[in-house]
């Protein structure tokens, strides 16, 4: 039986303008069979949430490349809860913190902020797609 | 000569406009006071007598009418997220010439339900969710509407995946299902809804508002008056096959209860590197400021602009200004009689223009982030629009129209981010013919455009 396509909302958070990775992710996720709502660059938390509500999204995939990820992502989970998106999957990736920090610590901090998964710099889209399929129970 | 009659059934006046479509020109205009809804025919007959006193007897080959009688086309709309489908629903309704009493977002509450029952609109527009997106809210809202009951039609323009279910929930009600106002995220699709609103208006509302008695005298087209204004402005901007239009424009209609702003332009950023935020903007856009009007909503002007500001423009003391404002508020029929009342009236009109155009126009914000400056535009860029059309009693019955209208212009000191027109020619609708020309444009666009070009006169009083 054909499954209903899972819907992802993607975008680059905050005042971040790095546009190339976002385009690559858009194509990679679409090719992998997801329904992708791409909000592009410079996306506020509110915009992620509004898009996810209207489209009944299954996951929000946040990119942050310019080092301000920690600041920009703070409070997103709480706002999702507030908006009735209690169970939505939250991922973050890119260069989410400044410089080179041990990633397990970074991951812990983002976990505490409510992100289901966070990914270190240079993670290829395939890894992300595998994780999504697992978390959203998508069968190949 | 081939005379055609255009009629506008307003809530207080019935206005008639006679034109010759053979050699396009305005033959005359007249209006009559209409007291109760029922004597709409008397109003029309009176206005015609007055008209023919100036034009002589006319043998009309056609009569077309628009109506904003009995409160206009009163609508309520609901969507899901305020800045997404709820906004799309509102934009669609306003663009169809409706008076939007209220727009609801998210799930309707018990209080909302009571309010809806009390307001009892002419049409309810039910939206929410992109296609394939959220269905919970729109289904919940359909259930609430079912529970409230009532006999007004409901137009469904929400998530198509919930359309049939909502129809079943609303069984027994007149439900019109049309395409989603936002089929995909951020995509605006309002024309199908507007077409539906217009059809419901023709089929039902015209009768309900007692306009059918007049209909035997009328050869066709009934539309809400604001729709007629929109049609006229679109024609004036774009032109026809044989005549050039005047290009992008903004139109300002300052009324007693509301101020309507229309813009006909794409409104894209000057600098292509600017990012756009928010919903895409319709090319022909109408906004209505319900709190900005010269009499019924006079307090709203003062709230938005500040009493000091109004007094300063009027050149009077604050106390005297407040007194005159009270006078106007308590007697909505009052017209300015002397220098002082006129000064206050014009100051209020100036602020109405400023506030309403500011709310209609988009904004350009400079975001300083790491890595420098970034420009972000929301809404329409009107900076390059170089024609502003003005209409409405307080603006056309004064010599200072240009000066009042110039308050719509961009003002760096006052608000550097607002994308209002930088400078523009002010064209005045002295004889109040715009709605009539919109009606005429349905069948005789060439004549309608020619007449508008003759009648909308440039005002240089600002300079
Ligand atoms: C091009 C570029 C720019 C361009 C961007 C042009 C544009 N509009 O796209 C410009 C010149 C504007 C720019 C500006 C800045 N940049 Co820059 N930029 C780069 C550069 C060289 C390449 C980025 C790129 O396109 N990569 C290619 C794409 C395909 O890769 P990607 O973006 O990383 O995305 C992939 C992965 O990250 C991953 N991914 C992304 N999101 C997610 C999410 C999830 C969940 C997952 C699993 C994976 C994932 O998948 C993507 C596709 O494969 C990088 C260095 C580098 N080599 O990466 C620096 C870099 C990103 N920039 C950096 C900085 C500091 C800046 C500035 C702050 C510099 C400044 N002080 O002015 C500004 C910030 C401007 C702003 N407001 O955003 C730093 C960030 C440092 C940090 N995070 O610690 C970098 C890493 C350079 C460096 N080593 O210092 N930059």
mmCIF file with all atom_site columns, N, CA, C and O and ligand atoms in Angstrom, chain A residues 15-21 24-25 61-63 65-67 91-95 97-99 119 123 125 128, chain B residues 370-371, ligand 1:
data_model
loop_
_atom_site.group_PDB
_atom_site.id
_atom_site.type_symbol
_atom_site.label_atom_id
_atom_site.label_alt_id
_atom_site.label_comp_id
_atom_site.label_asym_id
_atom_site.label_entity_id
_atom_site.label_seq_id
_atom_site.pdbx_PDB_ins_code
_atom_site.Cartn_x
_atom_site.Cartn_y
_atom_site.Cartn_z
_atom_site.occupancy
_atom_site.B_iso_or_equiv
_atom_site.pdbx_formal_charge
_atom_site.auth_seq_id
_atom_site.auth_comp_id
_atom_site.auth_asym_id
_atom_site.auth_atom_id
_atom_site.pdbx_PDB_model_num
ATOM   1   N  N   . UNK A 1 15  ? 19.150 35.187 11.051 1.00 0.00 ? 15  UNK A N   1
ATOM   2   C  CA  . UNK A 1 15  ? 19.565 36.155 10.035 1.00 0.00 ? 15  UNK A CA  1
ATOM   3   C  C   . UNK A 1 15  ? 20.561 35.522 9.063  1.00 0.00 ? 15  UNK A C   1
ATOM   4   O  O   . UNK A 1 15  ? 21.289 36.209 8.362  1.00 0.00 ? 15  UNK A O   1
ATOM   5   N  N   . UNK A 1 16  ? 20.567 34.217 9.023  1.00 0.00 ? 16  UNK A N   1
ATOM   6   C  CA  . UNK A 1 16  ? 21.532 33.448 8.234  1.00 0.00 ? 16  UNK A CA  1
ATOM   7   C  C   . UNK A 1 16  ? 21.142 33.437 6.756  1.00 0.00 ? 16  UNK A C   1
ATOM   8   O  O   . UNK A 1 16  ? 20.004 33.111 6.427  1.00 0.00 ? 16  UNK A O   1
ATOM   9   N  N   . UNK A 1 17  ? 22.104 33.791 5.873  1.00 0.00 ? 17  UNK A N   1
ATOM   10  C  CA  . UNK A 1 17  ? 21.771 33.858 4.445  1.00 0.00 ? 17  UNK A CA  1
ATOM   11  C  C   . UNK A 1 17  ? 22.419 32.747 3.609  1.00 0.00 ? 17  UNK A C   1
ATOM   12  O  O   . UNK A 1 17  ? 22.344 32.765 2.394  1.00 0.00 ? 17  UNK A O   1
ATOM   13  N  N   . UNK A 1 18  ? 23.075 31.788 4.226  1.00 0.00 ? 18  UNK A N   1
ATOM   14  C  CA  . UNK A 1 18  ? 23.727 30.718 3.453  1.00 0.00 ? 18  UNK A CA  1
ATOM   15  C  C   . UNK A 1 18  ? 22.676 29.877 2.734  1.00 0.00 ? 18  UNK A C   1
ATOM   16  O  O   . UNK A 1 18  ? 21.963 29.094 3.365  1.00 0.00 ? 18  UNK A O   1
ATOM   17  N  N   . UNK A 1 19  ? 22.617 30.044 1.407  1.00 0.00 ? 19  UNK A N   1
ATOM   18  C  CA  . UNK A 1 19  ? 21.481 29.515 0.656  1.00 0.00 ? 19  UNK A CA  1
ATOM   19  C  C   . UNK A 1 19  ? 21.771 28.199 -0.060 1.00 0.00 ? 19  UNK A C   1
ATOM   20  O  O   . UNK A 1 19  ? 20.843 27.500 -0.474 1.00 0.00 ? 19  UNK A O   1
ATOM   21  N  N   . UNK A 1 20  ? 23.027 27.852 -0.212 1.00 0.00 ? 20  UNK A N   1
ATOM   22  C  CA  . UNK A 1 20  ? 23.367 26.722 -1.088 1.00 0.00 ? 20  UNK A CA  1
ATOM   23  C  C   . UNK A 1 20  ? 22.954 25.385 -0.482 1.00 0.00 ? 20  UNK A C   1
ATOM   24  O  O   . UNK A 1 20  ? 22.287 24.563 -1.122 1.00 0.00 ? 20  UNK A O   1
ATOM   25  N  N   . UNK A 1 21  ? 23.325 25.184 0.770  1.00 0.00 ? 21  UNK A N   1
ATOM   26  C  CA  . UNK A 1 21  ? 23.004 23.931 1.451  1.00 0.00 ? 21  UNK A CA  1
ATOM   27  C  C   . UNK A 1 21  ? 21.505 23.707 1.505  1.00 0.00 ? 21  UNK A C   1
ATOM   28  O  O   . UNK A 1 21  ? 21.018 22.583 1.313  1.00 0.00 ? 21  UNK A O   1
ATOM   29  N  N   . UNK A 1 24  ? 20.279 22.272 -1.683 1.00 0.00 ? 24  UNK A N   1
ATOM   30  C  CA  . UNK A 1 24  ? 20.681 20.869 -1.807 1.00 0.00 ? 24  UNK A CA  1
ATOM   31  C  C   . UNK A 1 24  ? 19.763 19.982 -0.972 1.00 0.00 ? 24  UNK A C   1
ATOM   32  O  O   . UNK A 1 24  ? 19.274 18.955 -1.438 1.00 0.00 ? 24  UNK A O   1
ATOM   33  N  N   . UNK A 1 25  ? 19.487 20.431 0.243  1.00 0.00 ? 25  UNK A N   1
ATOM   34  C  CA  . UNK A 1 25  ? 18.602 19.641 1.112  1.00 0.00 ? 25  UNK A CA  1
ATOM   35  C  C   . UNK A 1 25  ? 17.209 19.537 0.497  1.00 0.00 ? 25  UNK A C   1
ATOM   36  O  O   . UNK A 1 25  ? 16.580 18.478 0.527  1.00 0.00 ? 25  UNK A O   1
ATOM   37  N  N   . UNK A 1 61  ? 12.932 20.856 9.908  1.00 0.00 ? 61  UNK A N   1
ATOM   38  C  CA  . UNK A 1 61  ? 14.377 20.658 9.758  1.00 0.00 ? 61  UNK A CA  1
ATOM   39  C  C   . UNK A 1 61  ? 15.034 22.028 9.691  1.00 0.00 ? 61  UNK A C   1
ATOM   40  O  O   . UNK A 1 61  ? 14.882 22.759 8.716  1.00 0.00 ? 61  UNK A O   1
ATOM   41  N  N   . UNK A 1 62  ? 15.737 22.361 10.759 1.00 0.00 ? 62  UNK A N   1
ATOM   42  C  CA  . UNK A 1 62  ? 16.352 23.678 10.854 1.00 0.00 ? 62  UNK A CA  1
ATOM   43  C  C   . UNK A 1 62  ? 17.811 23.602 10.404 1.00 0.00 ? 62  UNK A C   1
ATOM   44  O  O   . UNK A 1 62  ? 18.546 22.704 10.836 1.00 0.00 ? 62  UNK A O   1
ATOM   45  N  N   . UNK A 1 63  ? 18.220 24.530 9.547  1.00 0.00 ? 63  UNK A N   1
ATOM   46  C  CA  . UNK A 1 63  ? 19.640 24.661 9.222  1.00 0.00 ? 63  UNK A CA  1
ATOM   47  C  C   . UNK A 1 63  ? 20.170 25.930 9.858  1.00 0.00 ? 63  UNK A C   1
ATOM   48  O  O   . UNK A 1 63  ? 19.463 26.944 9.917  1.00 0.00 ? 63  UNK A O   1
ATOM   49  N  N   . UNK A 1 65  ? 24.049 27.905 9.621  1.00 0.00 ? 65  UNK A N   1
ATOM   50  C  CA  . UNK A 1 65  ? 25.403 27.797 9.085  1.00 0.00 ? 65  UNK A CA  1
ATOM   51  C  C   . UNK A 1 65  ? 26.361 28.812 9.676  1.00 0.00 ? 65  UNK A C   1
ATOM   52  O  O   . UNK A 1 65  ? 27.559 28.641 9.644  1.00 0.00 ? 65  UNK A O   1
ATOM   53  N  N   . UNK A 1 66  ? 25.848 29.931 10.164 1.00 0.00 ? 66  UNK A N   1
ATOM   54  C  CA  . UNK A 1 66  ? 26.732 31.055 10.474 1.00 0.00 ? 66  UNK A CA  1
ATOM   55  C  C   . UNK A 1 66  ? 27.197 31.123 11.926 1.00 0.00 ? 66  UNK A C   1
ATOM   56  O  O   . UNK A 1 66  ? 27.783 32.112 12.341 1.00 0.00 ? 66  UNK A O   1
ATOM   57  N  N   . UNK A 1 67  ? 26.902 30.103 12.713 1.00 0.00 ? 67  UNK A N   1
ATOM   58  C  CA  . UNK A 1 67  ? 27.453 30.057 14.055 1.00 0.00 ? 67  UNK A CA  1
ATOM   59  C  C   . UNK A 1 67  ? 26.537 30.520 15.172 1.00 0.00 ? 67  UNK A C   1
ATOM   60  O  O   . UNK A 1 67  ? 26.844 30.358 16.341 1.00 0.00 ? 67  UNK A O   1
ATOM   61  N  N   . UNK A 1 91  ? 14.735 18.659 13.930 1.00 0.00 ? 91  UNK A N   1
ATOM   62  C  CA  . UNK A 1 91  ? 16.138 18.371 13.630 1.00 0.00 ? 91  UNK A CA  1
ATOM   63  C  C   . UNK A 1 91  ? 16.870 19.688 13.429 1.00 0.00 ? 91  UNK A C   1
ATOM   64  O  O   . UNK A 1 91  ? 16.271 20.671 12.972 1.00 0.00 ? 91  UNK A O   1
ATOM   65  N  N   . UNK A 1 92  ? 18.163 19.673 13.708 1.00 0.00 ? 92  UNK A N   1
ATOM   66  C  CA  . UNK A 1 92  ? 18.973 20.843 13.376 1.00 0.00 ? 92  UNK A CA  1
ATOM   67  C  C   . UNK A 1 92  ? 20.323 20.365 12.845 1.00 0.00 ? 92  UNK A C   1
ATOM   68  O  O   . UNK A 1 92  ? 20.841 19.320 13.256 1.00 0.00 ? 92  UNK A O   1
ATOM   69  N  N   . UNK A 1 93  ? 20.866 21.138 11.888 1.00 0.00 ? 93  UNK A N   1
ATOM   70  C  CA  . UNK A 1 93  ? 22.162 20.762 11.328 1.00 0.00 ? 93  UNK A CA  1
ATOM   71  C  C   . UNK A 1 93  ? 22.805 21.933 10.608 1.00 0.00 ? 93  UNK A C   1
ATOM   72  O  O   . UNK A 1 93  ? 22.235 23.017 10.541 1.00 0.00 ? 93  UNK A O   1
ATOM   73  N  N   . UNK A 1 94  ? 23.998 21.706 10.088 1.00 0.00 ? 94  UNK A N   1
ATOM   74  C  CA  . UNK A 1 94  ? 24.766 22.770 9.433  1.00 0.00 ? 94  UNK A CA  1
ATOM   75  C  C   . UNK A 1 94  ? 26.042 23.000 10.201 1.00 0.00 ? 94  UNK A C   1
ATOM   76  O  O   . UNK A 1 94  ? 26.716 22.046 10.596 1.00 0.00 ? 94  UNK A O   1
ATOM   77  N  N   . UNK A 1 95  ? 26.380 24.280 10.445 1.00 0.00 ? 95  UNK A N   1
ATOM   78  C  CA  . UNK A 1 95  ? 27.481 24.588 11.373 1.00 0.00 ? 95  UNK A CA  1
ATOM   79  C  C   . UNK A 1 95  ? 26.827 25.281 12.563 1.00 0.00 ? 95  UNK A C   1
ATOM   80  O  O   . UNK A 1 95  ? 26.818 26.502 12.649 1.00 0.00 ? 95  UNK A O   1
ATOM   81  N  N   . UNK A 1 97  ? 27.204 25.633 15.738 1.00 0.00 ? 97  UNK A N   1
ATOM   82  C  CA  . UNK A 1 97  ? 27.865 26.458 16.757 1.00 0.00 ? 97  UNK A CA  1
ATOM   83  C  C   . UNK A 1 97  ? 29.137 27.054 16.172 1.00 0.00 ? 97  UNK A C   1
ATOM   84  O  O   . UNK A 1 97  ? 29.578 26.675 15.087 1.00 0.00 ? 97  UNK A O   1
ATOM   85  N  N   . UNK A 1 98  ? 29.708 27.996 16.916 1.00 0.00 ? 98  UNK A N   1
ATOM   86  C  CA  . UNK A 1 98  ? 30.917 28.655 16.437 1.00 0.00 ? 98  UNK A CA  1
ATOM   87  C  C   . UNK A 1 98  ? 32.133 27.747 16.608 1.00 0.00 ? 98  UNK A C   1
ATOM   88  O  O   . UNK A 1 98  ? 32.291 27.097 17.641 1.00 0.00 ? 98  UNK A O   1
ATOM   89  N  N   . UNK A 1 99  ? 32.940 27.714 15.565 1.00 0.00 ? 99  UNK A N   1
ATOM   90  C  CA  . UNK A 1 99  ? 34.216 27.019 15.636 1.00 0.00 ? 99  UNK A CA  1
ATOM   91  C  C   . UNK A 1 99  ? 34.065 25.517 15.818 1.00 0.00 ? 99  UNK A C   1
ATOM   92  O  O   . UNK A 1 99  ? 33.004 24.949 15.546 1.00 0.00 ? 99  UNK A O   1
ATOM   93  N  N   . UNK A 1 119 ? 22.979 17.450 14.050 1.00 0.00 ? 119 UNK A N   1
ATOM   94  C  CA  . UNK A 1 119 ? 23.985 16.832 13.185 1.00 0.00 ? 119 UNK A CA  1
ATOM   95  C  C   . UNK A 1 119 ? 25.219 17.712 13.072 1.00 0.00 ? 119 UNK A C   1
ATOM   96  O  O   . UNK A 1 119 ? 25.104 18.934 12.969 1.00 0.00 ? 119 UNK A O   1
ATOM   97  N  N   . UNK A 1 123 ? 27.559 16.797 7.596  1.00 0.00 ? 123 UNK A N   1
ATOM   98  C  CA  . UNK A 1 123 ? 26.706 15.613 7.506  1.00 0.00 ? 123 UNK A CA  1
ATOM   99  C  C   . UNK A 1 123 ? 26.046 15.575 6.130  1.00 0.00 ? 123 UNK A C   1
ATOM   100 O  O   . UNK A 1 123 ? 25.378 16.530 5.747  1.00 0.00 ? 123 UNK A O   1
ATOM   101 N  N   . UNK A 1 125 ? 23.277 14.695 3.262  1.00 0.00 ? 125 UNK A N   1
ATOM   102 C  CA  . UNK A 1 125 ? 21.819 14.564 3.323  1.00 0.00 ? 125 UNK A CA  1
ATOM   103 C  C   . UNK A 1 125 ? 21.351 13.122 3.536  1.00 0.00 ? 125 UNK A C   1
ATOM   104 O  O   . UNK A 1 125 ? 20.327 12.913 4.181  1.00 0.00 ? 125 UNK A O   1
ATOM   105 N  N   . UNK A 1 128 ? 20.763 12.225 7.084  1.00 0.00 ? 128 UNK A N   1
ATOM   106 C  CA  . UNK A 1 128 ? 19.554 12.896 7.535  1.00 0.00 ? 128 UNK A CA  1
ATOM   107 C  C   . UNK A 1 128 ? 18.308 12.124 7.088  1.00 0.00 ? 128 UNK A C   1
ATOM   108 O  O   . UNK A 1 128 ? 17.373 11.882 7.872  1.00 0.00 ? 128 UNK A O   1
ATOM   109 N  N   . UNK B 2 370 ? 25.154 39.296 11.279 1.00 0.00 ? 370 UNK B N   1
ATOM   110 C  CA  . UNK B 2 370 ? 26.564 39.039 11.112 1.00 0.00 ? 370 UNK B CA  1
ATOM   111 C  C   . UNK B 2 370 ? 26.769 39.025 9.604  1.00 0.00 ? 370 UNK B C   1
ATOM   112 O  O   . UNK B 2 370 ? 25.987 38.428 8.885  1.00 0.00 ? 370 UNK B O   1
ATOM   113 N  N   . UNK B 2 371 ? 27.774 39.711 9.139  1.00 0.00 ? 371 UNK B N   1
ATOM   114 C  CA  . UNK B 2 371 ? 28.029 39.685 7.709  1.00 0.00 ? 371 UNK B CA  1
ATOM   115 C  C   . UNK B 2 371 ? 27.382 40.849 6.996  1.00 0.00 ? 371 UNK B C   1
ATOM   116 O  O   . UNK B 2 371 ? 27.396 40.920 5.780  1.00 0.00 ? 371 UNK B O   1
HETATM 117 C  C1  . LIG C 3 .   ? 29.528 30.817 0.632  1.00 0.00 ? 1   LIG C C1  1
HETATM 118 C  C2  . LIG C 3 .   ? 29.680 31.229 2.087  1.00 0.00 ? 1   LIG C C2  1
HETATM 119 C  C3  . LIG C 3 .   ? 29.174 32.459 2.454  1.00 0.00 ? 1   LIG C C3  1
HETATM 120 C  C4  . LIG C 3 .   ? 28.375 33.350 1.518  1.00 0.00 ? 1   LIG C C4  1
HETATM 121 C  C5  . LIG C 3 .   ? 26.943 32.798 1.460  1.00 0.00 ? 1   LIG C C5  1
HETATM 122 C  C6  . LIG C 3 .   ? 26.288 33.083 0.120  1.00 0.00 ? 1   LIG C C6  1
HETATM 123 C  C7  . LIG C 3 .   ? 24.915 32.523 0.101  1.00 0.00 ? 1   LIG C C7  1
HETATM 124 N  N1  . LIG C 3 .   ? 23.935 33.386 0.040  1.00 0.00 ? 1   LIG C N1  1
HETATM 125 O  O1  . LIG C 3 .   ? 24.716 31.329 0.163  1.00 0.00 ? 1   LIG C O1  1
HETATM 126 C  C8  . LIG C 3 .   ? 28.483 34.724 2.223  1.00 0.00 ? 1   LIG C C8  1
HETATM 127 C  C9  . LIG C 3 .   ? 29.691 35.460 1.677  1.00 0.00 ? 1   LIG C C9  1
HETATM 128 C  C10 . LIG C 3 .   ? 27.256 35.625 2.132  1.00 0.00 ? 1   LIG C C10 1
HETATM 129 C  C11 . LIG C 3 .   ? 28.787 34.296 3.642  1.00 0.00 ? 1   LIG C C11 1
HETATM 130 C  C12 . LIG C 3 .   ? 28.611 35.115 4.707  1.00 0.00 ? 1   LIG C C12 1
HETATM 131 C  C13 . LIG C 3 .   ? 28.974 34.777 5.986  1.00 0.00 ? 1   LIG C C13 1
HETATM 132 N  N2  . LIG C 3 .   ? 29.599 33.651 6.382  1.00 0.00 ? 1   LIG C N2  1
HETATM 133 CO CO1 . LIG C 3 .   ? 29.915 32.148 5.269  1.00 0.00 ? 1   LIG C CO1 1
HETATM 134 N  N3  . LIG C 3 .   ? 30.481 30.731 4.276  1.00 0.00 ? 1   LIG C N3  1
HETATM 135 C  C14 . LIG C 3 .   ? 30.337 30.398 3.022  1.00 0.00 ? 1   LIG C C14 1
HETATM 136 C  C15 . LIG C 3 .   ? 31.072 29.063 2.748  1.00 0.00 ? 1   LIG C C15 1
HETATM 137 C  C16 . LIG C 3 .   ? 32.402 29.401 2.111  1.00 0.00 ? 1   LIG C C16 1
HETATM 138 C  C17 . LIG C 3 .   ? 30.345 28.061 1.915  1.00 0.00 ? 1   LIG C C17 1
HETATM 139 C  C18 . LIG C 3 .   ? 28.914 27.751 2.341  1.00 0.00 ? 1   LIG C C18 1
HETATM 140 C  C19 . LIG C 3 .   ? 28.289 26.824 1.361  1.00 0.00 ? 1   LIG C C19 1
HETATM 141 O  O2  . LIG C 3 .   ? 27.543 27.246 0.493  1.00 0.00 ? 1   LIG C O2  1
HETATM 142 N  N4  . LIG C 3 .   ? 28.620 25.531 1.448  1.00 0.00 ? 1   LIG C N4  1
HETATM 143 C  C20 . LIG C 3 .   ? 28.165 24.505 0.574  1.00 0.00 ? 1   LIG C C20 1
HETATM 144 C  C21 . LIG C 3 .   ? 26.864 23.858 1.123  1.00 0.00 ? 1   LIG C C21 1
HETATM 145 C  C22 . LIG C 3 .   ? 26.420 22.742 0.176  1.00 0.00 ? 1   LIG C C22 1
HETATM 146 O  O3  . LIG C 3 .   ? 27.128 23.306 2.391  1.00 0.00 ? 1   LIG C O3  1
HETATM 147 P  P1  . LIG C 3 .   ? 26.435 23.756 3.732  1.00 0.00 ? 1   LIG C P1  1
HETATM 148 O  O4  . LIG C 3 .   ? 25.944 25.145 3.617  1.00 0.00 ? 1   LIG C O4  1
HETATM 149 O  O5  . LIG C 3 .   ? 27.320 23.467 4.861  1.00 0.00 ? 1   LIG C O5  1
HETATM 150 O  O6  . LIG C 3 .   ? 25.161 22.810 3.846  1.00 0.00 ? 1   LIG C O6  1
HETATM 151 C  C23 . LIG C 3 .   ? 25.270 21.400 3.892  1.00 0.00 ? 1   LIG C C23 1
HETATM 152 C  C24 . LIG C 3 .   ? 25.508 20.845 5.295  1.00 0.00 ? 1   LIG C C24 1
HETATM 153 O  O7  . LIG C 3 .   ? 25.838 21.841 6.256  1.00 0.00 ? 1   LIG C O7  1
HETATM 154 C  C25 . LIG C 3 .   ? 24.277 20.122 5.624  1.00 0.00 ? 1   LIG C C25 1
HETATM 155 N  N5  . LIG C 3 .   ? 23.219 20.752 6.422  1.00 0.00 ? 1   LIG C N5  1
HETATM 156 C  C26 . LIG C 3 .   ? 22.793 22.005 6.425  1.00 0.00 ? 1   LIG C C26 1
HETATM 157 N  N6  . LIG C 3 .   ? 21.717 22.159 7.206  1.00 0.00 ? 1   LIG C N6  1
HETATM 158 C  C27 . LIG C 3 .   ? 21.459 20.969 7.741  1.00 0.00 ? 1   LIG C C27 1
HETATM 159 C  C28 . LIG C 3 .   ? 20.467 20.556 8.607  1.00 0.00 ? 1   LIG C C28 1
HETATM 160 C  C29 . LIG C 3 .   ? 20.437 19.222 9.008  1.00 0.00 ? 1   LIG C C29 1
HETATM 161 C  C30 . LIG C 3 .   ? 19.385 18.762 9.960  1.00 0.00 ? 1   LIG C C30 1
HETATM 162 C  C31 . LIG C 3 .   ? 21.413 18.316 8.496  1.00 0.00 ? 1   LIG C C31 1
HETATM 163 C  C32 . LIG C 3 .   ? 21.411 16.891 8.931  1.00 0.00 ? 1   LIG C C32 1
HETATM 164 C  C33 . LIG C 3 .   ? 22.383 18.745 7.613  1.00 0.00 ? 1   LIG C C33 1
HETATM 165 C  C34 . LIG C 3 .   ? 22.409 20.060 7.241  1.00 0.00 ? 1   LIG C C34 1
HETATM 166 O  O8  . LIG C 3 .   ? 23.701 19.774 4.407  1.00 0.00 ? 1   LIG C O8  1
HETATM 167 C  C35 . LIG C 3 .   ? 23.972 20.794 3.475  1.00 0.00 ? 1   LIG C C35 1
HETATM 168 C  C36 . LIG C 3 .   ? 23.979 20.202 2.118  1.00 0.00 ? 1   LIG C C36 1
HETATM 169 O  O9  . LIG C 3 .   ? 24.983 19.238 1.960  1.00 0.00 ? 1   LIG C O9  1
HETATM 170 C  C37 . LIG C 3 .   ? 31.248 28.500 4.203  1.00 0.00 ? 1   LIG C C37 1
HETATM 171 C  C38 . LIG C 3 .   ? 32.486 27.645 4.428  1.00 0.00 ? 1   LIG C C38 1
HETATM 172 C  C39 . LIG C 3 .   ? 32.294 26.246 3.933  1.00 0.00 ? 1   LIG C C39 1
HETATM 173 N  N7  . LIG C 3 .   ? 33.188 25.794 3.141  1.00 0.00 ? 1   LIG C N7  1
HETATM 174 O  O10 . LIG C 3 .   ? 31.273 25.608 4.268  1.00 0.00 ? 1   LIG C O10 1
HETATM 175 C  C40 . LIG C 3 .   ? 31.286 29.774 5.037  1.00 0.00 ? 1   LIG C C40 1
HETATM 176 C  C41 . LIG C 3 .   ? 30.828 29.740 6.452  1.00 0.00 ? 1   LIG C C41 1
HETATM 177 C  C42 . LIG C 3 .   ? 29.550 28.930 6.581  1.00 0.00 ? 1   LIG C C42 1
HETATM 178 N  N8  . LIG C 3 .   ? 30.545 31.147 6.703  1.00 0.00 ? 1   LIG C N8  1
HETATM 179 C  C43 . LIG C 3 .   ? 30.888 31.516 7.911  1.00 0.00 ? 1   LIG C C43 1
HETATM 180 C  C44 . LIG C 3 .   ? 30.712 32.823 8.411  1.00 0.00 ? 1   LIG C C44 1
HETATM 181 C  C45 . LIG C 3 .   ? 31.294 33.103 9.780  1.00 0.00 ? 1   LIG C C45 1
HETATM 182 C  C46 . LIG C 3 .   ? 30.058 33.801 7.670  1.00 0.00 ? 1   LIG C C46 1
HETATM 183 C  C47 . LIG C 3 .   ? 29.797 35.244 8.105  1.00 0.00 ? 1   LIG C C47 1
HETATM 184 C  C48 . LIG C 3 .   ? 29.357 35.410 9.538  1.00 0.00 ? 1   LIG C C48 1
HETATM 185 C  C49 . LIG C 3 .   ? 31.101 35.990 7.812  1.00 0.00 ? 1   LIG C C49 1
HETATM 186 C  C50 . LIG C 3 .   ? 31.084 37.443 8.250  1.00 0.00 ? 1   LIG C C50 1
HETATM 187 N  N9  . LIG C 3 .   ? 31.575 37.671 9.443  1.00 0.00 ? 1   LIG C N9  1
HETATM 188 O  O11 . LIG C 3 .   ? 30.654 38.270 7.496  1.00 0.00 ? 1   LIG C O11 1
HETATM 189 C  C51 . LIG C 3 .   ? 28.725 35.682 7.122  1.00 0.00 ? 1   LIG C C51 1
HETATM 190 C  C52 . LIG C 3 .   ? 27.314 35.462 7.663  1.00 0.00 ? 1   LIG C C52 1
HETATM 191 C  C53 . LIG C 3 .   ? 26.267 36.086 6.809  1.00 0.00 ? 1   LIG C C53 1
HETATM 192 C  C54 . LIG C 3 .   ? 24.909 35.719 7.216  1.00 0.00 ? 1   LIG C C54 1
HETATM 193 N  N10 . LIG C 3 .   ? 24.150 36.672 7.784  1.00 0.00 ? 1   LIG C N10 1
HETATM 194 O  O12 . LIG C 3 .   ? 24.493 34.597 7.088  1.00 0.00 ? 1   LIG C O12 1
HETATM 195 C  C55 . LIG C 3 .   ? 31.506 30.402 8.710  1.00 0.00 ? 1   LIG C C55 1
HETATM 196 C  C56 . LIG C 3 .   ? 30.601 29.858 9.811  1.00 0.00 ? 1   LIG C C56 1
HETATM 197 C  C57 . LIG C 3 .   ? 31.410 29.577 11.046 1.00 0.00 ? 1   LIG C C57 1
HETATM 198 C  C58 . LIG C 3 .   ? 30.727 28.851 12.099 1.00 0.00 ? 1   LIG C C58 1
HETATM 199 N  N11 . LIG C 3 .   ? 29.491 28.438 12.028 1.00 0.00 ? 1   LIG C N11 1
HETATM 200 O  O13 . LIG C 3 .   ? 31.392 28.597 13.068 1.00 0.00 ? 1   LIG C O13 1
HETATM 201 C  C59 . LIG C 3 .   ? 31.892 29.387 7.570  1.00 0.00 ? 1   LIG C C59 1
HETATM 202 C  C60 . LIG C 3 .   ? 31.842 27.914 8.023  1.00 0.00 ? 1   LIG C C60 1
HETATM 203 C  C61 . LIG C 3 .   ? 33.322 29.755 7.122  1.00 0.00 ? 1   LIG C C61 1
HETATM 204 C  C62 . LIG C 3 .   ? 34.334 29.496 8.206  1.00 0.00 ? 1   LIG C C62 1
HETATM 205 N  N12 . LIG C 3 .   ? 34.959 28.365 8.211  1.00 0.00 ? 1   LIG C N12 1
HETATM 206 O  O14 . LIG C 3 .   ? 34.533 30.355 9.022  1.00 0.00 ? 1   LIG C O14 1
HETATM 207 N  N13 . LIG C 3 .   ? 29.272 33.037 3.699  1.00 0.00 ? 1   LIG C N13 1
#
